[in-house]
Coordinates of C-alpha atoms and ligand atoms in Angstrom, one line a residue:
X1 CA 1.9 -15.3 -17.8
X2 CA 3.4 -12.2 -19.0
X3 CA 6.9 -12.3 -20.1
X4 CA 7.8 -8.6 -19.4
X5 CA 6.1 -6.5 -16.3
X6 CA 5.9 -3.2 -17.1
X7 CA 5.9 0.0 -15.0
X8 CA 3.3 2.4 -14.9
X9 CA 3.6 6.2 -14.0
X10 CA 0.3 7.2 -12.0
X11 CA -0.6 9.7 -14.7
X12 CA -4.5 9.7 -15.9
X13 CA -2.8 7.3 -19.4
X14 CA -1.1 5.3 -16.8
X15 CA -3.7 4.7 -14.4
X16 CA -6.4 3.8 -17.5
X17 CA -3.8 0.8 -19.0
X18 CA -4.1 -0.4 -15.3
X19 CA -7.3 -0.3 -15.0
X20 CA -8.0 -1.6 -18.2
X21 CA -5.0 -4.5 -17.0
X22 CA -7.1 -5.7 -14.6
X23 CA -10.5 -5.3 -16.5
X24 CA -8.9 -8.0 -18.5
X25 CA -8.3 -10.6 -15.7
X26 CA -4.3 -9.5 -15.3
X27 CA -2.5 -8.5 -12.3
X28 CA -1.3 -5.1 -11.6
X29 CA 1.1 -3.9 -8.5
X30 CA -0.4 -1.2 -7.2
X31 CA 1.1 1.3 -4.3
X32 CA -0.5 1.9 -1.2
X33 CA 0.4 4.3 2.4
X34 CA 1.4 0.5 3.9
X35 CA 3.1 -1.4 1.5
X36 CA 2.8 -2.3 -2.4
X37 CA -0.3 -4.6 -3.2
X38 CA -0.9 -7.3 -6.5
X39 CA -3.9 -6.3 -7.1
X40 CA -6.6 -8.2 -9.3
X41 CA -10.2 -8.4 -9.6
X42 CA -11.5 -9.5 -6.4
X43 CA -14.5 -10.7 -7.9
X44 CA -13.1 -12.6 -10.5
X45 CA -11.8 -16.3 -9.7
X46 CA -9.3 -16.7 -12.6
X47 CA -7.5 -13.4 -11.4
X48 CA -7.5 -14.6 -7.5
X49 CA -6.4 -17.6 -8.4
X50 CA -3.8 -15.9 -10.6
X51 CA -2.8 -13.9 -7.2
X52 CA -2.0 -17.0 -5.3
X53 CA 0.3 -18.9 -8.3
X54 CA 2.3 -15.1 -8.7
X55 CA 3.3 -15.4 -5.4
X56 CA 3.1 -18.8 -4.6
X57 CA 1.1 -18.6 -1.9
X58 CA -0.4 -20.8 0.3
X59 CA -4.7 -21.9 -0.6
X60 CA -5.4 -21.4 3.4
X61 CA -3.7 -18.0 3.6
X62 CA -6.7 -15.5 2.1
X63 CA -6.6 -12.2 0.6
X64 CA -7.6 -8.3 1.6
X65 CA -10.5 -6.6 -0.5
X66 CA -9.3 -3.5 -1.3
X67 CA -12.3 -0.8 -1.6
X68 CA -12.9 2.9 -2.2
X69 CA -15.4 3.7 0.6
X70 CA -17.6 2.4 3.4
X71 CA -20.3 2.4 1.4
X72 CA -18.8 -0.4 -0.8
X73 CA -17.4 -2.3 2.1
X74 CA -21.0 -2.6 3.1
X75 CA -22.1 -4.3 0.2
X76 CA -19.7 -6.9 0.8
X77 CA -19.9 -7.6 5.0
X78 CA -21.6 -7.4 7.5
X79 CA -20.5 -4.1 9.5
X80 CA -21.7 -3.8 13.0
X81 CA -21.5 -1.4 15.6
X82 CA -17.8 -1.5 16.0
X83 CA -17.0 -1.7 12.1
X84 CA -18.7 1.4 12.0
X85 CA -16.8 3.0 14.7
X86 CA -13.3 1.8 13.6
X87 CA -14.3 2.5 9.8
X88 CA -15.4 6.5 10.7
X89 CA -12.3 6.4 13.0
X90 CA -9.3 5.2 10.6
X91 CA -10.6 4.5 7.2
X92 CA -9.1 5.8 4.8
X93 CA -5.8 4.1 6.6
X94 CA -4.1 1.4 7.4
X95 CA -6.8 -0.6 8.7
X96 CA -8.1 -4.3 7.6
X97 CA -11.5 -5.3 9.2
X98 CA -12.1 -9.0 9.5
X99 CA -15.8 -9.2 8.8
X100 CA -19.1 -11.7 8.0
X101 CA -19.3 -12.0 4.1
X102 CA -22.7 -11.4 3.2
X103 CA -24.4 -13.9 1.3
X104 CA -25.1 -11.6 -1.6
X105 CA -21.6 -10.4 -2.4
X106 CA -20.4 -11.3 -6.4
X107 CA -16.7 -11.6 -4.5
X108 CA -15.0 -14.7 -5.2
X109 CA -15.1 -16.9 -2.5
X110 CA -11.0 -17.7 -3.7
X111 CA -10.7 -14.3 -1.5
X112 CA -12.0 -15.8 1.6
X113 CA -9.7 -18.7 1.3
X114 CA -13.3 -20.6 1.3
X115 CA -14.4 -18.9 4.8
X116 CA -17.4 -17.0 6.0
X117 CA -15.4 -14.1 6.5
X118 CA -14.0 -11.5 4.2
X119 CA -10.6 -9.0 5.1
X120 CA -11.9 -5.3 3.7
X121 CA -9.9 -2.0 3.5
X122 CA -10.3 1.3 2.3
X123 CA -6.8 2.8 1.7
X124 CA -6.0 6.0 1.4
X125 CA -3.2 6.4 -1.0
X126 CA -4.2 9.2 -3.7
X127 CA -2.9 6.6 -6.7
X128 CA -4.4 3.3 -5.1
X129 CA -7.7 5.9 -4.7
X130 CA -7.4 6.9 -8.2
X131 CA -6.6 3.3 -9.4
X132 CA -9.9 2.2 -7.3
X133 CA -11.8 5.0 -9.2
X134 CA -11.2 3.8 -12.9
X135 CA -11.1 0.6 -12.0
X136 CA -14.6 0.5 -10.7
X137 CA -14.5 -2.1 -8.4
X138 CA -13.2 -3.7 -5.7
X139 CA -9.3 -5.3 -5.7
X140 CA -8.1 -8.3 -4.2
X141 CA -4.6 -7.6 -3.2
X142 CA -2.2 -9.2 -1.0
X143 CA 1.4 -7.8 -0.2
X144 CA 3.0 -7.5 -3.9
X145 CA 5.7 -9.9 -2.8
X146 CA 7.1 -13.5 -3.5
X147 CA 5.1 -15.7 -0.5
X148 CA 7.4 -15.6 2.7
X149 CA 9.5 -12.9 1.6
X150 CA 9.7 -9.1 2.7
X151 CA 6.4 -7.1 1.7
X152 CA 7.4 -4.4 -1.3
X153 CA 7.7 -0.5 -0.1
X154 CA 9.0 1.1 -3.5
X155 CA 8.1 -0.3 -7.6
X156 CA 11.7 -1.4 -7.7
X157 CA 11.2 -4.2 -4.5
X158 CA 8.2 -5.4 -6.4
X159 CA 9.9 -5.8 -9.9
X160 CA 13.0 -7.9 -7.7
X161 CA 10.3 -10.2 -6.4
X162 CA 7.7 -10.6 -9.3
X163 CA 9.1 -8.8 -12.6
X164 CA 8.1 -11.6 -15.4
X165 CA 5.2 -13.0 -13.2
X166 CA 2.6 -9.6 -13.5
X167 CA 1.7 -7.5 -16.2
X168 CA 2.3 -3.8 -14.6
X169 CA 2.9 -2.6 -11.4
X170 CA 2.0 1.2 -11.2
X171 CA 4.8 3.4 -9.6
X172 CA 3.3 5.4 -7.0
X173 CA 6.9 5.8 -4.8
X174 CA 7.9 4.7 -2.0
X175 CA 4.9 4.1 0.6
X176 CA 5.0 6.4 3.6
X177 CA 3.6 4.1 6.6
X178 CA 5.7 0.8 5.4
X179 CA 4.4 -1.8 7.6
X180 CA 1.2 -3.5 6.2
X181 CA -2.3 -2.8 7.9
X182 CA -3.4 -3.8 10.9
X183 CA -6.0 -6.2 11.2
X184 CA -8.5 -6.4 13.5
X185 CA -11.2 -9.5 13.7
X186 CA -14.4 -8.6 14.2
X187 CA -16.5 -11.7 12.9
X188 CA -17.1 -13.2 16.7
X189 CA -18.0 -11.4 20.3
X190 CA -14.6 -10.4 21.1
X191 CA -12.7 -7.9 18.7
X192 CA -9.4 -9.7 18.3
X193 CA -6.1 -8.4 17.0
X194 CA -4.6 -10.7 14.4
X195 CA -1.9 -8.5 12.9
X196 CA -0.1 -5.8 14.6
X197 CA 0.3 -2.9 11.8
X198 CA 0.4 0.8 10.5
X199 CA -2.6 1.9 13.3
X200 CA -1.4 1.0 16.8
X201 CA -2.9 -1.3 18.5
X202 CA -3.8 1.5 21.8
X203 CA -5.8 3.9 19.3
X204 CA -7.8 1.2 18.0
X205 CA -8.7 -0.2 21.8
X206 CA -9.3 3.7 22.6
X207 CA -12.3 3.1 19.7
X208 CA -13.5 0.1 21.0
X209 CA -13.3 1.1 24.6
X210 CA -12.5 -2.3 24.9
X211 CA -8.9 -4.3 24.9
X212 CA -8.2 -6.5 22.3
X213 CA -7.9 -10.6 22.3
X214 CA -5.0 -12.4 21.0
X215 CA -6.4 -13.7 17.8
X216 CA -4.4 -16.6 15.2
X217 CA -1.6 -18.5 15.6
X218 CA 1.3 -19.7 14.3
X219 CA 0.2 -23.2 13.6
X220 CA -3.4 -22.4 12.8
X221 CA -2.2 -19.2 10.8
X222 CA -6.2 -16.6 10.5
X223 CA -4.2 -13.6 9.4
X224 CA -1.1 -13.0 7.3
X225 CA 2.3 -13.2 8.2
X226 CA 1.2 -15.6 10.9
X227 CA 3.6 -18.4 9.3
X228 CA 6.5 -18.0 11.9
X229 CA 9.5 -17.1 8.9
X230 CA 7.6 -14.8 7.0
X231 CA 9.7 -11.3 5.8
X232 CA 12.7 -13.2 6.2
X233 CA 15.8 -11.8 4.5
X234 CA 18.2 -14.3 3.2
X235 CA 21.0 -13.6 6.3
X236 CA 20.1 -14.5 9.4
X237 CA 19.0 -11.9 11.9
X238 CA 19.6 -11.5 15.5
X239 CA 17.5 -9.1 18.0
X240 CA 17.9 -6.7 20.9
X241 CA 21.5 -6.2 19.8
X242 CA 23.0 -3.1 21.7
X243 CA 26.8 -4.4 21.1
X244 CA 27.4 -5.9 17.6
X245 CA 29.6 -9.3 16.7
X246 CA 32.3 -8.7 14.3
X247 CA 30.8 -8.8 10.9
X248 CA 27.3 -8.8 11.4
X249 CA 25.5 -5.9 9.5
X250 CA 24.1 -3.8 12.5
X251 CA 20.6 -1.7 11.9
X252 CA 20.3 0.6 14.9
X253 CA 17.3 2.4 16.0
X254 CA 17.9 6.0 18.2
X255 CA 20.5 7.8 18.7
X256 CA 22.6 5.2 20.6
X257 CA 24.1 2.9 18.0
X258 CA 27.4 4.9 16.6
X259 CA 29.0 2.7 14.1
X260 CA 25.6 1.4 12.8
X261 CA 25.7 0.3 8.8
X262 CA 21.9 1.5 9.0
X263 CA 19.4 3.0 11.1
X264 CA 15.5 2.4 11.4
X265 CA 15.9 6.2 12.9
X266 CA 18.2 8.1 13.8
X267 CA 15.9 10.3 16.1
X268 CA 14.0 7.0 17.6
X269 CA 11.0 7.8 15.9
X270 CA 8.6 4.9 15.7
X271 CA 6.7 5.8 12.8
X272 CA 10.1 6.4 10.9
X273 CA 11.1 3.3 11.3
X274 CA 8.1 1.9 10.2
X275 CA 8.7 3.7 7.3
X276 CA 12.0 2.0 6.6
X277 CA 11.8 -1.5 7.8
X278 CA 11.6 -3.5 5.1
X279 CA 14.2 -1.1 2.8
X280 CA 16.3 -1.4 5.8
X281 CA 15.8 -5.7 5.5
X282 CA 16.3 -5.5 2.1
X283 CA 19.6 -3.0 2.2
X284 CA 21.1 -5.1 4.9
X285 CA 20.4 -8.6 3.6
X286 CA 22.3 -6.8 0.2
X287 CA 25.5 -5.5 2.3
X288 CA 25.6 -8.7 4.5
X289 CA 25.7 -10.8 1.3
X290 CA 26.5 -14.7 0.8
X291 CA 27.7 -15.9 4.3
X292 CA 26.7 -12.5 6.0
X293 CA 24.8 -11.8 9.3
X294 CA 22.0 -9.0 10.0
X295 CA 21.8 -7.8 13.7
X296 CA 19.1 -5.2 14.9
X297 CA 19.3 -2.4 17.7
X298 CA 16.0 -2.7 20.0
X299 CA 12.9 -1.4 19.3
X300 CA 10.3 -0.5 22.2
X301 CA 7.1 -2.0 22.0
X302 CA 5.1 1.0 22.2
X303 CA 2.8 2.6 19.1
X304 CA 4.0 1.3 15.9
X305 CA 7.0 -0.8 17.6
X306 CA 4.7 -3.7 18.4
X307 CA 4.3 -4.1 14.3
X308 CA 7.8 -3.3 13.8
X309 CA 8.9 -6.2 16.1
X310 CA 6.5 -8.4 15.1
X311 CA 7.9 -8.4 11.7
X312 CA 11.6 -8.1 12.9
X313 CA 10.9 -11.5 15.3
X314 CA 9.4 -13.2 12.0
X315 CA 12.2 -12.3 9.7
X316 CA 14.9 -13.7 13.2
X317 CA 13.0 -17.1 13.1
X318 CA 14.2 -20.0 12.5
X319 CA 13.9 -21.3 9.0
X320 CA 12.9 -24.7 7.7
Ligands
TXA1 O1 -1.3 -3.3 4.3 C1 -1.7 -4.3 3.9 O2 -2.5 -5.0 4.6 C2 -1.3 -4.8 2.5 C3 -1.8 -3.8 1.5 C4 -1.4 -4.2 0.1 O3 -3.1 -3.6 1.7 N1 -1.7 -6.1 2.3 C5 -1.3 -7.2 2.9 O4 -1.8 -8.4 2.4 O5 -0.4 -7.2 3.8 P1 -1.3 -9.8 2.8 O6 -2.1 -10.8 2.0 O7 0.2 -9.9 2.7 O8 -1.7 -10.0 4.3 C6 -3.1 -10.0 4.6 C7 -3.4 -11.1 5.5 C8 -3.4 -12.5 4.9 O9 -2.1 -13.2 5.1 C9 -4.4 -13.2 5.6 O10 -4.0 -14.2 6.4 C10 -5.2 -12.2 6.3 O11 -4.8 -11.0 5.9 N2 -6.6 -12.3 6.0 C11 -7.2 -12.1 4.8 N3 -8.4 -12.5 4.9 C12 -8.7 -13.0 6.1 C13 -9.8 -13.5 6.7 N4 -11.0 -13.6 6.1 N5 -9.7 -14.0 8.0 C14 -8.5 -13.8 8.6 N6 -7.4 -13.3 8.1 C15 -7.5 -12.9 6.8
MG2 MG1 2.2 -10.2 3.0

């Protein structure tokens, strides 16, 4: 393991050391439009496993394949009618297909978790692109993050989590959509929604022209962030809070919450809020301190808000 992680500026030097960083089997943060990755060769079984001991991560809980364009994605799974559709729809984006590996693909099966199914995206970042580029091929890379804690959005979250652990993450700044991808499974008849993320969940069903399932659970966990604690802050948090307990931390959301240490938005912007979730977790697990409570303003459910309190009910779980 590396004793020092060191930071990258995306500049063409920078982005060549990280390339050449993962040519050589290490692990490099990289920044994407949803949250920071640790990226490694997705083909390469020492790196993946490498991936799971940096963040000690479960074996059954398997990684996204991160690619440069549909093309590539092809040469990996199996993309149907509907990958197609969602791929020429939201690709570049925040967007993770579940698919059929293809029997051909030189990806290591560590990235599968051992399944017949692979996750793929093509981000759309102009660094993680660039990275892609002179790296050459395609990057494992789960959320850059310690396993069950909140997903990185800026260089300095994933230094707190894993500085000593990688050999580089590459500073791209803070990522502008903030919640991770959504994933969509599309390995069986019905397409089935398995993580709520940065596309909302009604322009993806306006693509299919078709609802989409329930898909995963919390005891048989399919797709990330299925464990029920995951993205939890040390405090505890409490939900729906319109009228905050003396000394809890309160997070509002809208222009209703005067008094509020912290705001997903001040406006009630969903895609704002997005945007700061897991800066706001981080910022008001820091003011609460040891002994301290977290409570958060409602969200509505609508467009981005499903992720939002998808993640907010997983970081308000209980915890073993
Ligand atoms: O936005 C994102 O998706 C970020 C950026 C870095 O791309 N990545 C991310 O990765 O959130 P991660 O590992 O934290 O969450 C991806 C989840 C995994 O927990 C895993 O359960 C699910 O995707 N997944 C990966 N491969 C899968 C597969 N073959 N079948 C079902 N779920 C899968
Ligand atoms: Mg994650």
């Amino acid at each position: 393991m590396p004793a020092e992680t060191r930071r990258l500026d995306p500049t063409p030097e920078g982005l060549a050391e990280a390339a050449r960083l993962l040519a050589a089997g290490q692990l490099v943060a990289f920044p994407s439009e949803t949250v920071y990755g640790l990226g490694g060769d997705a083909r390469s079984d020492t790196a993946c496993a490498a991936i799971y001991a940096a963040k000690g991560r479960p074996r059954f809980n398997p990684l996204i394949v991160h690619l440069g364009a549909v093309d590539e994605v092809a040469r990996h799974a199996v993309m149907d009618d509907r990958a197609r559709a969602l791929a020429a729809a939201f690709w570049p984006g925040p967007l993770t297909l579940v698919l059929p590996r293809r029997d051909d693909t030189d990806l290591s099966p560590l990235v599968s978790a051992g399944m017949a199914t692979v996750a793929v995206r093509v981000p759309s970042h102009p660094v993680m692109r660039a990275l892609l580029t002179a790296f050459g091929g395609p990057l494992a890379g789960p959320s850059a993050n310690p396993s069950g804690r909140v997903s990185p959005t800026r260089a300095d979250h994933v230094l707190d989590g894993l500085a000593g652990r990688i050999a580089a993450v590459l500073d791209g700044g803070p990522c502008a959509v903030g919640v991770e991808s959504t994933i969509v499974g599309l390995a069986g008849p019905e397409p089935q929604l398995l993580r709520p993320g940065g596309v909302a969940r009604e322009a993806i069903e306006a693509v299919l022209g078709r609802p989409l399932v329930a898909g995963g659970s919390a005891e048989a966990p399919t797709a990330p962030g299925q464990l029920s604690s995951h993205y939890a802050p040390a405090a505890p948090v409490r939900l729906g809070v319109t009228v905050p307990e003396p000394g809890e931390i309160w997070v509002g959301f809208g222009p209703g919450c005067p008094g509020a240490a912290l705001s997903l938005s001040e406006t009630g912007s969903d895609t704002e809020a997005a945007a700061r979730l897991f800066h706001a977790l981080r910022e008001a697990d820091r003011i609460a301190g040891a002994g301290g409570r977290i409570a958060f303003a409602p969200v509505p459910d609508a467009g981005l808000g499903l992720a939002i309190n998808d993640r907010l009910r997983r970081a308000a779980a209980p915890r073993d």
